Amino acid sequence: MLFFEHFQTPVIPPAAFALRLGRNIFLALALTGISLLLGMTGYRELEDMSWTDAFLNAAMILGGMGPVSELSTEAGKWFAGCYALYSGLFVVVVAAIVLAPVVHRLLHKFHYDAD
């Protein structure tokens, strides 16, 4: 799924590229869902929030906006800080997963010489 063809082979057809891009987008969405669930569970357990409030706080941190509710426990504050650091790196990873096939195809087209 994440492996690409060698630079000396022809560029894959558009249908195969669309499938590769779709798989990478699916992987990015799955990782986002898992990360959101992790954040929701942390807020639910450590801050005793409802699932709705836990979703809101986790989604806001994962999206880079910051928490909405005031945190009341030491464990919840530590969790929120660690989750925010994780979320910052997570955005970079997801962007790389989604953009990798596009960048690879672009570079492959410029490099491939069909003699």
PDB file of C-alpha atoms in Angstrom:
ATOM      1  CA  MET A   1       0.000   0.000   0.000  1.00  0.00           C
ATOM      2  CA  LEU A   2       2.722   2.479   0.897  1.00  0.00           C
ATOM      3  CA  PHE A   3       5.350   1.247  -1.559  1.00  0.00           C
ATOM      4  CA  PHE A   4       5.990   2.928  -4.869  1.00  0.00           C
ATOM      5  CA  GLU A   5       7.374   1.746  -8.174  1.00  0.00           C
ATOM      6  CA  HIS A   6      11.027   2.135  -9.097  1.00  0.00           C
ATOM      7  CA  PHE A   7      12.030   5.272 -10.990  1.00  0.00           C
ATOM      8  CA  GLN A   8      12.987   3.248 -14.071  1.00  0.00           C
ATOM      9  CA  THR A   9       9.529   1.720 -14.455  1.00  0.00           C
ATOM     10  CA  PRO A  10       6.707   3.538 -16.259  1.00  0.00           C
ATOM     11  CA  VAL A  11       4.290   5.743 -14.359  1.00  0.00           C
ATOM     12  CA  ILE A  12       1.277   3.743 -13.184  1.00  0.00           C
ATOM     13  CA  PRO A  13      -2.057   4.291 -14.978  1.00  0.00           C
ATOM     14  CA  PRO A  14      -4.506   6.863 -13.568  1.00  0.00           C
ATOM     15  CA  ALA A  15      -6.859   4.165 -12.232  1.00  0.00           C
ATOM     16  CA  ALA A  16      -4.053   2.531 -10.243  1.00  0.00           C
ATOM     17  CA  PHE A  17      -2.951   5.949  -8.988  1.00  0.00           C
ATOM     18  CA  ALA A  18      -6.504   6.748  -7.860  1.00  0.00           C
ATOM     19  CA  LEU A  19      -6.631   3.430  -5.992  1.00  0.00           C
ATOM     20  CA  ARG A  20      -3.272   4.156  -4.315  1.00  0.00           C
ATOM     21  CA  LEU A  21      -4.396   7.646  -3.338  1.00  0.00           C
ATOM     22  CA  GLY A  22      -7.705   6.287  -2.047  1.00  0.00           C
ATOM     23  CA  ARG A  23      -5.895   3.728   0.115  1.00  0.00           C
ATOM     24  CA  ASN A  24      -3.660   6.403   1.593  1.00  0.00           C
ATOM     25  CA  ILE A  25      -6.642   8.658   2.301  1.00  0.00           C
ATOM     26  CA  PHE A  26      -8.427   5.726   3.951  1.00  0.00           C
ATOM     27  CA  LEU A  27      -5.330   5.058   6.085  1.00  0.00           C
ATOM     28  CA  ALA A  28      -5.172   8.728   7.094  1.00  0.00           C
ATOM     29  CA  LEU A  29      -8.875   8.729   8.026  1.00  0.00           C
ATOM     30  CA  ALA A  30      -8.497   5.502  10.014  1.00  0.00           C
ATOM     31  CA  LEU A  31      -5.527   6.914  11.936  1.00  0.00           C
ATOM     32  CA  THR A  32      -7.494  10.101  12.577  1.00  0.00           C
ATOM     33  CA  GLY A  33     -10.418   8.098  13.950  1.00  0.00           C
ATOM     34  CA  ILE A  34      -8.125   6.082  16.223  1.00  0.00           C
ATOM     35  CA  SER A  35      -6.429   9.261  17.458  1.00  0.00           C
ATOM     36  CA  LEU A  36      -9.777  10.906  18.109  1.00  0.00           C
ATOM     37  CA  LEU A  37     -10.979   7.853  20.037  1.00  0.00           C
ATOM     38  CA  LEU A  38      -7.769   7.863  22.077  1.00  0.00           C
ATOM     39  CA  GLY A  39      -8.301  11.519  22.975  1.00  0.00           C
ATOM     40  CA  MET A  40     -11.961  11.008  23.794  1.00  0.00           C
ATOM     41  CA  THR A  41     -11.132   8.096  26.076  1.00  0.00           C
ATOM     42  CA  GLY A  42      -8.460  10.109  27.867  1.00  0.00           C
ATOM     43  CA  TYR A  43     -10.784  13.032  28.517  1.00  0.00           C
ATOM     44  CA  ARG A  44     -13.625  10.716  29.511  1.00  0.00           C
ATOM     45  CA  GLU A  45     -11.541   8.779  32.036  1.00  0.00           C
ATOM     46  CA  LEU A  46      -9.244  11.488  33.398  1.00  0.00           C
ATOM     47  CA  GLU A  47     -11.601  14.484  33.427  1.00  0.00           C
ATOM     48  CA  ASP A  48     -14.905  12.612  33.840  1.00  0.00           C
ATOM     49  CA  MET A  49     -16.384  14.390  30.801  1.00  0.00           C
ATOM     50  CA  SER A  50     -19.415  13.225  28.861  1.00  0.00           C
ATOM     51  CA  TRP A  51     -18.687  11.565  25.521  1.00  0.00           C
ATOM     52  CA  THR A  52     -19.864  14.713  23.743  1.00  0.00           C
ATOM     53  CA  ASP A  53     -17.567  17.013  25.711  1.00  0.00           C
ATOM     54  CA  ALA A  54     -14.707  14.531  25.362  1.00  0.00           C
ATOM     55  CA  PHE A  55     -15.274  14.462  21.589  1.00  0.00           C
ATOM     56  CA  LEU A  56     -15.304  18.256  21.397  1.00  0.00           C
ATOM     57  CA  ASN A  57     -12.089  18.668  23.381  1.00  0.00           C
ATOM     58  CA  ALA A  58     -10.266  15.850  21.560  1.00  0.00           C
ATOM     59  CA  ALA A  59     -11.376  17.121  18.140  1.00  0.00           C
ATOM     60  CA  MET A  60     -10.340  20.674  18.950  1.00  0.00           C
ATOM     61  CA  ILE A  61      -6.875  19.621  20.109  1.00  0.00           C
ATOM     62  CA  LEU A  62      -6.430  17.204  17.206  1.00  0.00           C
ATOM     63  CA  GLY A  63      -7.428  20.015  14.852  1.00  0.00           C
ATOM     64  CA  GLY A  64      -4.935  22.410  16.435  1.00  0.00           C
ATOM     65  CA  MET A  65      -7.406  24.723  18.157  1.00  0.00           C
ATOM     66  CA  GLY A  66      -6.892  23.795  21.821  1.00  0.00           C
ATOM     67  CA  PRO A  67      -9.191  22.539  24.562  1.00  0.00           C
ATOM     68  CA  VAL A  68     -12.640  24.000  25.088  1.00  0.00           C
ATOM     69  CA  SER A  69     -13.394  22.968  28.674  1.00  0.00           C
ATOM     70  CA  GLU A  70     -11.454  23.952  31.757  1.00  0.00           C
ATOM     71  CA  LEU A  71      -9.379  21.027  32.988  1.00  0.00           C
ATOM     72  CA  SER A  72      -9.657  20.250  36.691  1.00  0.00           C
ATOM     73  CA  THR A  73      -7.301  17.329  37.419  1.00  0.00           C
ATOM     74  CA  GLU A  74      -3.527  17.071  37.270  1.00  0.00           C
ATOM     75  CA  ALA A  75      -3.779  13.867  35.220  1.00  0.00           C
ATOM     76  CA  GLY A  76      -6.149  15.554  32.774  1.00  0.00           C
ATOM     77  CA  LYS A  77      -3.763  18.465  32.296  1.00  0.00           C
ATOM     78  CA  TRP A  78      -0.826  16.127  31.681  1.00  0.00           C
ATOM     79  CA  PHE A  79      -2.923  14.138  29.250  1.00  0.00           C
ATOM     80  CA  ALA A  80      -4.029  17.272  27.389  1.00  0.00           C
ATOM     81  CA  GLY A  81      -0.430  18.465  27.076  1.00  0.00           C
ATOM     82  CA  CYS A  82       0.820  15.116  25.792  1.00  0.00           C
ATOM     83  CA  TYR A  83      -2.160  14.764  23.468  1.00  0.00           C
ATOM     84  CA  ALA A  84      -1.517  18.246  22.068  1.00  0.00           C
ATOM     85  CA  LEU A  85       2.135  17.388  21.353  1.00  0.00           C
ATOM     86  CA  TYR A  86       1.052  14.120  19.746  1.00  0.00           C
ATOM     87  CA  SER A  87      -1.566  15.941  17.675  1.00  0.00           C
ATOM     88  CA  GLY A  88       0.974  18.422  16.325  1.00  0.00           C
ATOM     89  CA  LEU A  89       3.153  15.601  15.016  1.00  0.00           C
ATOM     90  CA  PHE A  90       0.100  13.658  13.867  1.00  0.00           C
ATOM     91  CA  VAL A  91      -0.895  16.423  11.445  1.00  0.00           C
ATOM     92  CA  VAL A  92       2.509  16.192   9.767  1.00  0.00           C
ATOM     93  CA  VAL A  93       2.261  12.390   9.477  1.00  0.00           C
ATOM     94  CA  VAL A  94      -1.242  12.480   7.995  1.00  0.00           C
ATOM     95  CA  ALA A  95      -0.250  15.159   5.494  1.00  0.00           C
ATOM     96  CA  ALA A  96       2.728  13.044   4.435  1.00  0.00           C
ATOM     97  CA  ILE A  97       0.560   9.928   4.028  1.00  0.00           C
ATOM     98  CA  VAL A  98      -1.952  11.751   1.837  1.00  0.00           C
ATOM     99  CA  LEU A  99       0.543  13.768  -0.207  1.00  0.00           C
ATOM    100  CA  ALA A 100       3.158  11.032  -0.740  1.00  0.00           C
ATOM    101  CA  PRO A 101       1.466   9.426  -3.788  1.00  0.00           C
ATOM    102  CA  VAL A 102       0.915  12.827  -5.419  1.00  0.00           C
ATOM    103  CA  VAL A 103       4.493  13.986  -4.877  1.00  0.00           C
ATOM    104  CA  HIS A 104       5.869  10.618  -5.963  1.00  0.00           C
ATOM    105  CA  ARG A 105       3.835  10.646  -9.176  1.00  0.00           C
ATOM    106  CA  LEU A 106       4.923  14.193  -9.957  1.00  0.00           C
ATOM    107  CA  LEU A 107       8.593  13.441  -9.384  1.00  0.00           C
ATOM    108  CA  HIS A 108       8.282  10.132 -11.229  1.00  0.00           C
ATOM    109  CA  LYS A 109       6.827  11.846 -14.308  1.00  0.00           C
ATOM    110  CA  PHE A 110       9.704  14.322 -14.406  1.00  0.00           C
ATOM    111  CA  HIS A 111      12.350  11.642 -13.943  1.00  0.00           C
ATOM    112  CA  TYR A 112      11.065   8.777 -16.105  1.00  0.00           C
ATOM    113  CA  ASP A 113      12.626   8.655 -19.561  1.00  0.00           C
ATOM    114  CA  ALA A 114      10.580   6.479 -21.943  1.00  0.00           C
ATOM    115  CA  ASP A 115      13.295   5.585 -24.475  1.00  0.00           C
TER     116      ASP A 115
END
